[in-house]
Coordinates of N, CA, C and O in Angstrom, one line a residue:
M227 N 0.9 -1.3 0.3 CA -0.1 0.0 0.0 C 0.7 1.4 0.0 O 1.7 1.3 0.9
S228 N 0.5 2.3 -1.2 CA 1.3 3.4 -0.9 C 1.1 4.4 -0.1 O -0.2 4.6 0.4
K229 N 2.0 5.2 0.3 CA 1.9 6.4 1.5 C 1.3 7.4 0.6 O 1.5 7.8 -0.5
P230 N 0.1 8.1 1.2 CA -0.3 9.5 0.4 C 0.7 10.5 0.4 O 1.6 10.6 1.3
N231 N 0.5 11.2 -0.5 CA 1.5 12.4 -0.7 C 0.8 13.6 0.0 O 0.1 14.3 -0.3
L232 N 1.4 13.6 1.4 CA 1.0 14.9 2.3 C 0.9 16.2 1.6 O 0.1 17.1 2.0
V233 N 2.0 16.5 1.1 CA 2.3 17.9 0.3 C 1.0 18.1 -0.7 O 0.1 19.0 -0.7
E234 N 0.8 17.2 -1.7 CA -0.3 17.4 -2.6 C -1.7 17.5 -1.8 O -2.5 18.5 -2.0
L235 N -1.9 16.4 -0.9 CA -3.2 16.9 -0.1 C -3.2 18.1 0.6 O -4.3 18.7 0.7
W236 N -2.1 18.4 1.7 CA -2.3 19.8 2.2 C -2.6 21.1 1.2 O -3.3 21.9 1.4
E237 N -1.8 20.9 0.1 CA -1.9 22.0 -0.9 C -3.5 21.9 -1.6 O -3.9 23.0 -1.8
G238 N -3.8 20.7 -1.8 CA -5.4 20.8 -2.2 C -6.3 21.4 -1.4 O -7.2 22.1 -1.7
H239 N -6.1 21.1 0.0 CA -7.0 21.8 1.2 C -6.7 22.7 1.2 O -7.8 23.8 1.1
C240 N -5.6 23.7 0.9 CA -5.2 25.1 0.9 C -6.0 25.7 -0.2 O -6.7 26.8 -0.2
R241 N -6.1 25.2 -1.5 CA -6.6 25.7 -2.7 C -8.1 25.7 -2.3 O -9.0 26.8 -2.8
C242 N -8.7 24.9 -1.8 CA -10.3 25.0 -1.3 C -10.6 26.0 -0.5 O -11.8 26.6 -0.6
E243 N -9.7 26.2 0.6 CA -9.9 27.3 1.3 C -9.6 28.9 0.7 O -10.6 29.8 1.0
F244 N -8.6 29.0 0.1 CA -8.1 30.2 -0.3 C -8.1 30.4 -1.8 O -8.2 31.9 -2.3
E245 N -8.3 29.7 -2.8 CA -8.4 30.0 -4.0 C -9.8 29.8 -4.5 O -10.8 30.5 -5.0
T246 N -10.3 28.6 -4.4 CA -11.8 28.1 -4.8 C -12.9 28.7 -3.6 O -13.9 29.2 -4.0
R247 N -12.3 28.9 -2.3 CA -13.1 29.3 -1.1 C -14.5 28.7 -1.3 O -15.6 29.3 -1.4
D248 N -14.3 27.3 -1.1 CA -15.6 26.6 -1.2 C -15.5 25.7 0.2 O -14.4 24.7 0.4
A249 N -16.4 26.1 1.0 CA -16.4 25.2 2.4 C -16.8 23.7 2.1 O -16.1 22.9 2.9
N250 N -17.5 23.5 1.1 CA -17.8 21.9 1.0 C -16.5 21.1 0.4 O -16.5 20.0 0.8
A251 N -15.7 21.8 -0.6 CA -14.8 21.0 -0.9 C -13.8 21.0 -0.2 O -13.1 20.0 -0.1
T252 N -13.6 22.1 1.0 CA -12.5 22.0 2.0 C -12.9 21.0 3.0 O -12.0 20.0 3.2
M253 N -14.3 20.7 3.4 CA -14.6 19.5 4.4 C -14.3 18.2 3.7 O -14.0 17.1 4.4
A254 N -14.3 18.2 2.3 CA -14.2 17.1 1.6 C -12.9 16.4 1.7 O -12.3 15.3 1.5
T255 N -11.9 17.3 2.1 CA -10.4 16.9 2.1 C -10.1 16.5 3.4 O -8.8 16.1 3.9
M256 N -11.0 16.5 4.6 CA -10.8 16.2 5.7 C -11.6 14.9 6.4 O -12.3 14.4 5.7
V257 N -10.9 14.2 7.5 CA -11.7 13.2 8.0 C -13.3 13.4 8.5 O -13.4 14.6 8.8
P258 N -14.0 12.5 8.8 CA -15.4 12.7 9.2 C -15.4 13.6 10.5 O -16.5 14.5 10.5
E259 N -14.6 13.5 11.3 CA -14.6 14.5 12.6 C -13.4 15.1 12.8 O -12.6 14.9 13.8
P260 N -13.1 16.2 12.0 CA -11.8 16.9 12.2 C -12.0 18.1 13.1 O -13.0 18.4 13.6
Y261 N -10.8 18.6 13.4 CA -10.8 20.0 14.2 C -9.7 20.8 13.8 O -8.8 20.3 13.1
V262 N -10.2 22.1 14.1 CA -8.9 23.3 13.7 C -9.1 24.0 14.8 O -10.1 24.4 15.6
N263 N -7.8 24.4 15.3 CA -7.8 25.3 16.2 C -6.7 26.4 15.9 O -5.5 26.3 15.8
H264 N -7.1 27.7 15.9 CA -6.4 28.7 15.8 C -5.9 29.3 16.9 O -6.9 29.9 17.7
I265 N -4.8 28.9 17.4 CA -4.3 29.2 19.0 C -4.6 30.4 19.6 O -5.2 30.5 20.8
P266 N -4.1 31.5 18.9 CA -4.2 32.7 19.7 C -5.7 33.1 20.0 O -6.1 34.0 20.8
T267 N -6.5 32.9 18.8 CA -8.0 33.4 19.0 C -8.8 32.1 19.5 O -10.2 32.6 19.6
M268 N -8.2 30.9 19.7 CA -9.3 29.6 20.0 C -10.4 29.5 19.1 O -11.5 29.5 19.5
T269 N -10.2 30.3 17.6 CA -11.2 30.0 16.9 C -11.0 28.5 15.9 O -9.7 28.0 15.9
G270 N -12.0 27.9 15.2 CA -12.1 26.8 14.5 C -13.3 26.3 14.7 O -14.4 26.7 14.7
G271 N -12.8 24.8 15.0 CA -14.2 24.1 15.3 C -13.8 22.7 15.5 O -12.5 22.1 14.9
V272 N -14.6 22.1 16.2 CA -14.4 20.3 16.5 C -15.6 19.5 15.9 O -16.8 20.1 16.2
G273 N -15.4 18.7 15.0 CA -16.4 18.0 14.5 C -16.9 18.5 13.0 O -16.6 19.9 12.8
H274 N -17.4 17.8 12.1 CA -17.7 18.0 10.8 C -18.8 19.2 10.7 O -18.6 20.5 10.2
E275 N -19.9 19.2 11.7 CA -20.8 20.4 11.6 C -20.3 21.6 12.2 O -20.4 22.8 11.3
E276 N -19.6 21.5 13.1 CA -19.0 22.8 13.7 C -17.8 23.6 12.8 O -17.9 24.6 12.5
L277 N -17.0 22.6 12.2 CA -16.1 23.0 11.5 C -16.7 23.7 10.2 O -16.3 24.6 9.6
K278 N -17.5 23.0 9.5 CA -18.1 23.6 8.1 C -18.8 24.5 8.4 O -18.7 25.4 7.8
R279 N -19.7 24.8 9.5 CA -20.1 26.4 9.9 C -19.2 27.3 9.9 O -19.1 28.2 9.7
F280 N -18.0 26.9 10.7 CA -16.9 27.8 10.8 C -16.4 28.3 9.5 O -16.0 29.2 9.3
Y281 N -16.1 27.2 8.7 CA -15.4 27.6 7.3 C -16.3 28.2 6.3 O -16.3 29.3 5.9
A282 N -17.8 28.0 6.4 CA -18.7 28.5 5.6 C -19.0 30.1 6.1 O -19.3 30.8 5.1
D283 N -19.1 30.3 7.2 CA -19.4 31.5 7.7 C -18.5 32.4 8.4 O -18.6 33.7 8.4
H284 N -17.1 31.9 8.7 CA -16.5 32.8 9.6 C -14.9 32.7 9.1 O -14.1 33.2 9.8
F285 N -14.6 31.8 8.0 CA -13.3 31.6 7.7 C -13.2 32.0 6.3 O -12.7 33.4 5.7
I286 N -13.5 31.1 5.4 CA -13.5 31.5 3.8 C -14.2 32.7 3.5 O -13.5 33.5 2.7
P287 N -15.6 33.1 3.7 CA -15.9 34.5 3.0 C -15.4 35.7 3.7 O -15.6 36.8 3.2
V288 N -14.7 35.7 5.1 CA -14.4 36.8 5.4 C -12.9 37.4 5.0 O -12.4 38.4 5.5
N289 N -12.1 36.3 4.8 CA -10.8 36.6 4.3 C -10.6 37.9 3.0 O -11.5 37.6 2.3
P290 N -9.9 38.9 3.2 CA -9.9 40.0 2.4 C -9.5 39.4 1.1 O -8.9 38.4 1.1
P291 N -9.8 40.3 0.1 CA -9.7 40.0 -1.5 C -8.2 39.6 -1.8 O -7.6 38.9 -2.5
D292 N -7.3 40.5 -0.9 CA -6.0 40.4 -1.4 C -5.3 39.4 -0.4 O -4.0 39.6 -0.5
F293 N -5.9 38.4 0.4 CA -5.4 37.6 1.1 C -4.5 36.5 0.7 O -4.9 36.1 -0.3
G294 N -3.2 36.7 1.1 CA -2.1 35.6 0.5 C -1.3 35.0 1.4 O -1.0 35.4 2.4
L295 N -0.7 34.0 1.1 CA 0.4 33.1 1.8 C 1.8 33.0 1.3 O 1.6 32.4 0.1
L296 N 2.5 33.4 2.0 CA 4.1 33.2 1.3 C 4.8 32.3 2.1 O 5.0 32.3 3.1
P297 N 5.2 31.1 1.5 CA 5.9 30.0 2.1 C 7.1 30.4 2.5 O 7.8 31.1 1.6
I298 N 7.5 29.9 3.6 CA 8.8 30.2 4.1 C 9.7 28.6 4.3 O 10.8 28.7 3.9
S299 N 8.8 27.7 4.9 CA 9.6 26.6 5.2 C 8.6 25.5 5.5 O 7.4 25.6 5.7
R300 N 8.6 24.3 5.0 CA 7.9 23.1 5.3 C 8.8 21.8 5.7 O 9.8 21.6 5.0
T301 N 8.2 21.3 6.8 CA 8.6 19.8 7.3 C 7.7 18.9 7.0 O 6.5 19.1 7.6
V302 N 8.0 17.6 6.3 CA 7.1 16.8 6.1 C 7.6 15.4 6.8 O 8.7 15.1 6.9
G303 N 6.5 15.1 7.8 CA 6.8 13.6 8.6 C 5.9 12.5 8.1 O 5.5 12.7 6.9
E304 N 5.9 11.4 8.8 CA 5.1 10.5 8.6 C 3.6 10.6 8.0 O 2.9 10.3 7.3
D305 N 3.0 11.4 9.2 CA 1.7 11.9 9.0 C 1.4 13.2 9.4 O 0.2 13.6 9.8
T306 N 2.3 14.0 9.6 CA 2.3 15.4 9.7 C 3.1 16.4 8.9 O 4.3 16.0 8.4
I307 N 2.4 17.6 8.6 CA 3.1 18.5 8.0 C 3.4 19.8 8.8 O 2.4 20.3 9.6
V308 N 4.4 20.4 9.0 CA 4.8 21.6 9.7 C 4.8 22.6 8.6 O 6.0 22.7 8.0
D309 N 4.2 23.6 8.5 CA 4.4 24.9 7.6 C 4.6 26.1 8.3 O 3.9 26.4 9.0
E310 N 5.7 26.9 7.9 CA 5.9 28.0 8.3 C 5.6 29.0 6.9 O 6.3 28.6 5.8
F311 N 4.9 30.2 7.1 CA 4.6 30.9 6.2 C 4.2 32.3 6.8 O 3.9 32.8 8.0
I312 N 4.2 33.5 5.7 CA 3.8 34.7 6.2 C 2.4 34.8 5.7 O 2.3 34.6 4.2
C313 N 1.3 35.4 6.4 CA 0.1 35.6 5.9 C 0.2 37.2 5.6 O 0.5 38.0 6.7
Q314 N -0.5 37.7 4.5 CA -0.3 39.0 4.1 C -1.9 39.3 3.6 O -2.4 38.7 2.8
F315 N -2.4 40.5 3.9 CA -3.6 41.0 3.7 C -3.7 42.6 3.9 O -3.0 43.0 4.8
T316 N -4.6 43.2 3.4 CA -5.1 44.3 4.0 C -6.4 44.3 4.6 O -7.1 43.6 4.2
H317 N -6.3 44.8 5.9 CA -7.6 44.6 6.7 C -8.8 45.4 6.3 O -9.1 46.5 7.1
T318 N -9.4 44.9 5.1 CA -10.7 45.4 4.8 C -12.0 44.5 5.0 O -13.0 45.3 4.6
T319 N -11.7 43.7 5.8 CA -13.1 43.0 6.1 C -13.0 42.6 7.8 O -11.8 42.6 8.2
E320 N -14.0 42.3 8.5 CA -13.9 41.9 9.7 C -13.6 40.4 9.7 O -14.2 39.6 9.2
I321 N -12.5 40.1 10.3 CA -11.7 38.8 10.1 C -11.9 38.1 11.3 O -11.4 38.1 12.0
D322 N -13.1 37.3 11.2 CA -13.7 36.8 12.5 C -12.8 35.6 13.2 O -12.6 35.6 14.4
W323 N -12.1 34.9 12.3 CA -11.0 34.0 13.0 C -9.7 34.4 13.6 O -9.0 33.9 14.2
L324 N -9.5 35.6 13.1 CA -8.1 36.4 13.2 C -8.0 37.7 14.2 O -7.5 37.9 15.2
L325 N -9.3 38.6 14.1 CA -9.5 39.5 14.8 C -11.0 39.8 15.0 O -11.6 40.6 14.4
P326 N -11.6 38.5 15.9 CA -13.0 38.7 16.2 C -13.6 40.1 16.7 O -13.1 40.5 17.7
G327 N -14.5 40.5 16.2 CA -15.1 41.7 16.5 C -14.3 43.1 16.4 O -14.8 44.1 16.7
V328 N -13.4 42.9 15.5 CA -12.6 44.1 15.2 C -13.0 44.5 13.9 O -12.7 43.7 12.9
P329 N -13.7 45.9 13.7 CA -14.1 46.3 12.3 C -12.7 46.8 11.4 O -11.8 46.8 12.0
P330 N -12.9 46.7 10.1 CA -11.6 46.7 9.0 C -10.8 48.1 9.5 O -11.7 49.1 9.9
T331 N -9.7 48.2 9.4 CA -8.8 49.2 9.8 C -8.4 49.9 8.6 O -7.9 50.8 8.3
G332 N -8.4 49.2 7.2 CA -7.8 49.5 6.0 C -6.2 49.2 6.1 O -5.4 49.6 5.2
R333 N -5.6 48.7 7.1 CA -4.0 48.6 7.3 C -3.5 47.4 6.5 O -4.3 46.5 6.7
A334 N -2.4 47.5 6.1 CA -1.7 46.1 5.7 C -1.0 45.4 7.1 O -0.6 45.9 7.8
V335 N -1.1 44.3 6.8 CA -0.8 43.3 7.7 C 0.1 42.2 7.3 O -0.3 41.8 6.0
E336 N 1.1 41.9 7.9 CA 1.8 40.6 7.5 C 2.2 39.9 9.1 O 2.8 40.4 9.8
I337 N 2.0 38.6 8.7 CA 2.2 37.5 10.1 C 2.9 36.8 9.7 O 2.4 35.8 8.9
P338 N 3.9 36.3 10.3 CA 4.5 35.0 10.4 C 3.4 34.1 11.0 O 3.0 34.1 12.1
M339 N 3.2 32.7 10.5 CA 2.6 31.9 10.9 C 3.0 30.4 11.0 O 3.9 30.3 10.0
V340 N 2.5 29.5 11.6 CA 3.0 28.1 11.7 C 2.1 27.3 11.8 O 1.0 27.5 12.8
A341 N 1.6 26.2 10.9 CA 0.5 25.4 10.9 C 1.0 23.8 11.1 O 1.8 23.6 10.4
I342 N 0.6 23.2 12.1 CA 0.8 22.1 12.6 C -0.2 20.8 11.8 O -1.5 21.1 12.5
V343 N -0.2 20.3 10.8 CA -1.4 19.5 10.3 C -0.8 18.1 10.3 O -0.3 17.4 10.0
K344 N -2.0 17.5 10.9 CA -2.3 16.0 11.1 C -3.0 15.1 9.9 O -4.1 15.9 10.0
F345 N -2.5 14.3 9.5 CA -3.3 13.5 8.6 C -3.7 11.9 9.0 O -2.9 11.4 9.7
V346 N -4.9 11.5 8.6 CA -5.3 10.2 8.9 C -5.2 9.6 7.6 O -6.5 9.9 6.8
G347 N -4.7 8.8 6.9 CA -4.6 8.3 5.7 C -4.4 9.6 4.7 O -3.6 10.1 4.9
D348 N -5.8 9.7 3.9 CA -5.2 10.7 2.8 C -6.2 12.0 3.1 O -6.5 12.7 2.0
K349 N -6.5 12.2 4.4 CA -7.2 13.0 4.8 C -6.8 14.2 6.1 O -6.1 13.3 6.9
V350 N -6.9 15.5 5.8 CA -6.6 16.1 7.1 C -7.5 16.0 8.6 O -8.6 16.0 8.4
A351 N -7.0 15.4 9.5 CA -7.4 15.2 10.8 C -7.5 16.6 11.5 O -8.6 17.0 12.2
H352 N -6.5 17.2 11.7 CA -6.4 18.4 12.3 C -5.3 19.4 11.9 O -4.3 19.2 11.5
E353 N -5.7 20.9 12.4 CA -4.6 21.7 12.2 C -4.7 22.4 13.4 O -5.6 22.9 14.1
H354 N -3.3 22.9 14.0 CA -3.0 23.8 14.9 C -2.3 24.7 14.3 O -1.5 24.9 13.7
I355 N -2.6 26.2 14.4 CA -2.3 27.6 13.5 C -1.9 28.1 14.7 O -2.8 28.6 15.5
Y356 N -0.7 28.7 14.8 CA 0.1 29.6 15.7 C 0.6 30.9 14.9 O 1.0 30.8 14.0
W357 N 0.4 32.0 15.7 CA 1.0 33.2 15.2 C 0.9 34.1 16.3 O 0.5 34.0 17.5
D358 N 1.6 35.2 16.2 CA 1.7 36.3 17.4 C 0.8 37.3 17.3 O 0.9 38.1 16.3
Q359 N -0.3 37.4 18.3 CA -1.4 38.2 18.0 C -1.1 39.7 18.2 O -1.6 40.6 17.9
A360 N 0.0 39.9 19.3 CA 0.5 41.1 19.6 C 0.9 41.9 18.1 O 0.9 42.8 18.1
S361 N 1.5 41.3 17.4 CA 2.0 41.8 16.1 C 0.9 42.2 15.3 O 1.1 43.3 14.6
V362 N -0.1 41.5 15.2 CA -1.3 41.7 14.6 C -1.8 42.9 15.1 O -2.1 44.0 14.5
L363 N -2.3 43.0 16.4 CA -2.8 44.3 16.9 C -2.0 45.4 17.0 O -2.4 46.5 16.7
T364 N -0.5 45.4 16.8 CA 0.3 46.4 16.8 C 0.0 46.8 15.4 O 0.0 48.1 15.1
Q365 N 0.2 46.2 14.3 CA -0.2 46.4 12.7 C -1.4 47.0 12.5 O -1.3 47.8 11.7
I366 N -2.5 46.9 13.3 CA -3.7 47.3 13.1 C -4.1 48.6 13.7 O -5.0 49.2 13.9
G367 N -3.0 48.9 14.8 CA -3.1 50.2 15.6 C -3.9 49.9 16.8 O -4.5 50.8 17.5
L368 N -4.3 48.8 17.3 CA -5.0 48.4 18.5 C -4.0 48.2 19.8 O -4.4 48.2 20.7
L369 N -2.8 48.1 19.5 CA -1.9 48.2 20.5 C -0.6 48.8 20.3 O 0.2 48.9 19.2
D370 N -0.4 49.8 21.3 CA 0.8 50.5 21.2 C 2.0 50.0 21.8 O 2.0 49.5 22.7
P371 N 3.2 49.5 20.8 CA 4.2 48.8 21.6 C 5.2 49.5 22.1 O 6.0 49.0 22.9
T372 N 4.9 51.0 22.5 CA 6.0 51.7 23.1 C 6.0 51.1 24.8 O 5.3 50.7 25.2
G373 N 7.4 50.7 24.9 CA 7.7 50.3 26.1 C 7.3 48.6 26.5 O 7.6 48.0 27.3
L374 N 7.0 48.2 25.2 CA 6.7 46.8 25.3 C 7.7 45.8 24.4 O 7.9 46.2 23.6
P375 N 7.9 44.7 24.9 CA 8.7 43.8 24.0 C 7.8 43.1 22.8 O 7.6 41.8 22.9
V376 N 7.4 44.1 22.0 CA 6.4 43.8 21.0 C 7.0 44.4 19.5 O 7.3 45.4 19.4
A377 N 6.8 43.6 18.5 CA 7.2 44.2 17.3 C 6.2 43.9 16.3 O 5.2 43.3 16.6
G378 N 5.8 44.8 15.3 CA 4.7 44.4 14.3 C 5.2 43.8 13.0 O 5.6 42.9 13.0
V379 N 5.1 44.4 11.9 CA 5.5 44.1 10.5 C 6.8 43.4 10.5 O 7.1 42.4 10.0
E380 N 7.8 44.1 11.4 CA 9.1 43.5 11.4 C 9.5 42.1 11.7 O 10.3 41.7 11.2
T381 N 8.5 41.5 12.5 CA 8.4 40.0 12.6 C 8.5 39.2 11.2 O 9.0 38.4 11.4
S382 N 7.6 39.8 10.4 CA 7.5 38.8 9.2 C 8.7 39.2 8.4 O 9.3 38.2 7.7
H383 N 9.2 40.3 8.2 CA 10.3 40.7 7.8 C 11.4 39.9 8.1 O 12.2 39.5 7.1
K384 N 11.7 39.8 9.4 CA 12.8 38.9 10.1 C 12.7 37.4 9.6 O 13.6 36.9 9.3
V385 N 11.6 36.8 9.4 CA 11.5 35.4 9.0 C 11.8 35.8 7.6 O 12.5 34.4 7.4
A386 N 11.5 36.3 7.0 CA 11.8 36.2 5.4 C 13.5 36.6 5.2 O 13.7 36.0 4.2
D387 N 13.8 37.2 5.9 CA 15.3 37.9 5.8 C 16.1 37.8 7.1 O 16.2 38.8 7.8
K388 N 16.8 36.7 7.3 CA 17.7 36.3 8.3 C 18.6 37.5 8.4 O 19.3 37.5 9.7
S389 N 19.0 38.2 7.4 CA 20.2 39.5 7.5 C 19.6 40.4 8.4 O 20.6 41.4 8.9
L390 N 18.4 40.7 8.7 CA 17.7 41.8 9.2 C 18.3 41.7 10.8 O 18.5 40.6 11.4
P391 N 18.4 43.0 11.4 CA 19.0 42.8 12.7 C 18.2 41.9 13.9 O 17.1 42.0 13.7
S392 N 19.0 41.2 14.8 CA 18.2 40.8 15.9 C 18.2 41.6 17.2 O 19.3 42.4 17.1
N393 N 17.5 41.3 18.1 CA 17.8 41.9 19.4 C 17.4 43.4 19.6 O 17.7 43.9 20.4
T394 N 16.6 43.7 18.6 CA 16.1 45.2 18.5 C 15.4 45.6 19.7 O 15.3 46.7 20.1
L395 N 14.6 44.7 20.5 CA 13.8 45.0 21.6 C 14.6 44.7 22.7 O 14.1 45.3 23.8
M396 N 15.9 44.2 22.7 CA 16.6 44.1 23.7 C 17.5 45.5 24.3 O 18.3 45.5 23.6
K397 N 16.9 46.3 25.2 CA 17.7 47.4 25.7 C 19.0 47.4 26.1 O 19.8 48.2 25.8
R398 N 19.4 46.3 26.4 CA 20.7 46.0 27.2 C 21.5 45.3 25.9 O 23.0 45.2 26.5
W399 N 21.2 45.2 24.8 CA 21.8 44.8 23.9 C 22.9 45.5 23.5 O 24.2 44.7 23.2
Q400 N 23.0 46.8 23.6 CA 24.0 47.5 23.0 C 25.3 47.7 24.0 O 26.2 47.9 24.0
E401 N 24.8 47.3 25.6 CA 25.8 47.3 26.4 C 26.7 46.0 26.6 O 27.7 46.1 27.2
S402 N 26.2 45.1 25.9 CA 26.8 43.6 26.2 C 27.9 43.7 25.2 O 28.1 44.3 24.4
T403 N 28.9 42.8 25.5 CA 30.1 42.7 24.9 C 30.3 41.1 24.4 O 29.5 40.2 24.7
V404 N 31.1 40.7 23.1 CA 31.4 39.8 22.6 C 32.2 39.1 23.5 O 33.3 39.6 23.8
P405 N 31.7 37.7 23.9 CA 32.7 36.8 24.8 C 34.0 36.8 24.2 O 34.3 36.7 22.8
V406 N 35.0 36.7 24.9 CA 36.4 36.4 24.4 C 36.8 35.2 24.4 O 36.3 34.4 25.3

């Protein structure tokens, strides 16, 4: 028995979510009782009916028209994929899953994200999606980063370009010395 191609399956699932924007097609790529958990906002769903409702009403139709994902890295295991990517969009819609209850600000947003996706056979069983919510809130103007160890769009820039400076939030960095 051949092993399923997890990359093809995951990319097909993502096409249903972000290109065709079809909740039924998205659900067809998943096990009968899947779950999704967007960790910072605790959005998603458990079980077919709840997750279908989430996709149909609170995920697929609320993503802004310019919503895009920029791949950074991918690790493929026996039954799991870990994807690192940058999510980019202009906040022109109320994005229930990412910014629940926050009206559109019109601001550009870039967020580094990590998705941990578990498969059972050739179907998605669950997704755990992580991102830094403080970075999102800073970028849309709801969080003033002054005096806080928080960064905005710089977090995604640093993920995409390792040559950008590190330790910019560490006030004592300039005082430290290189070990001899």
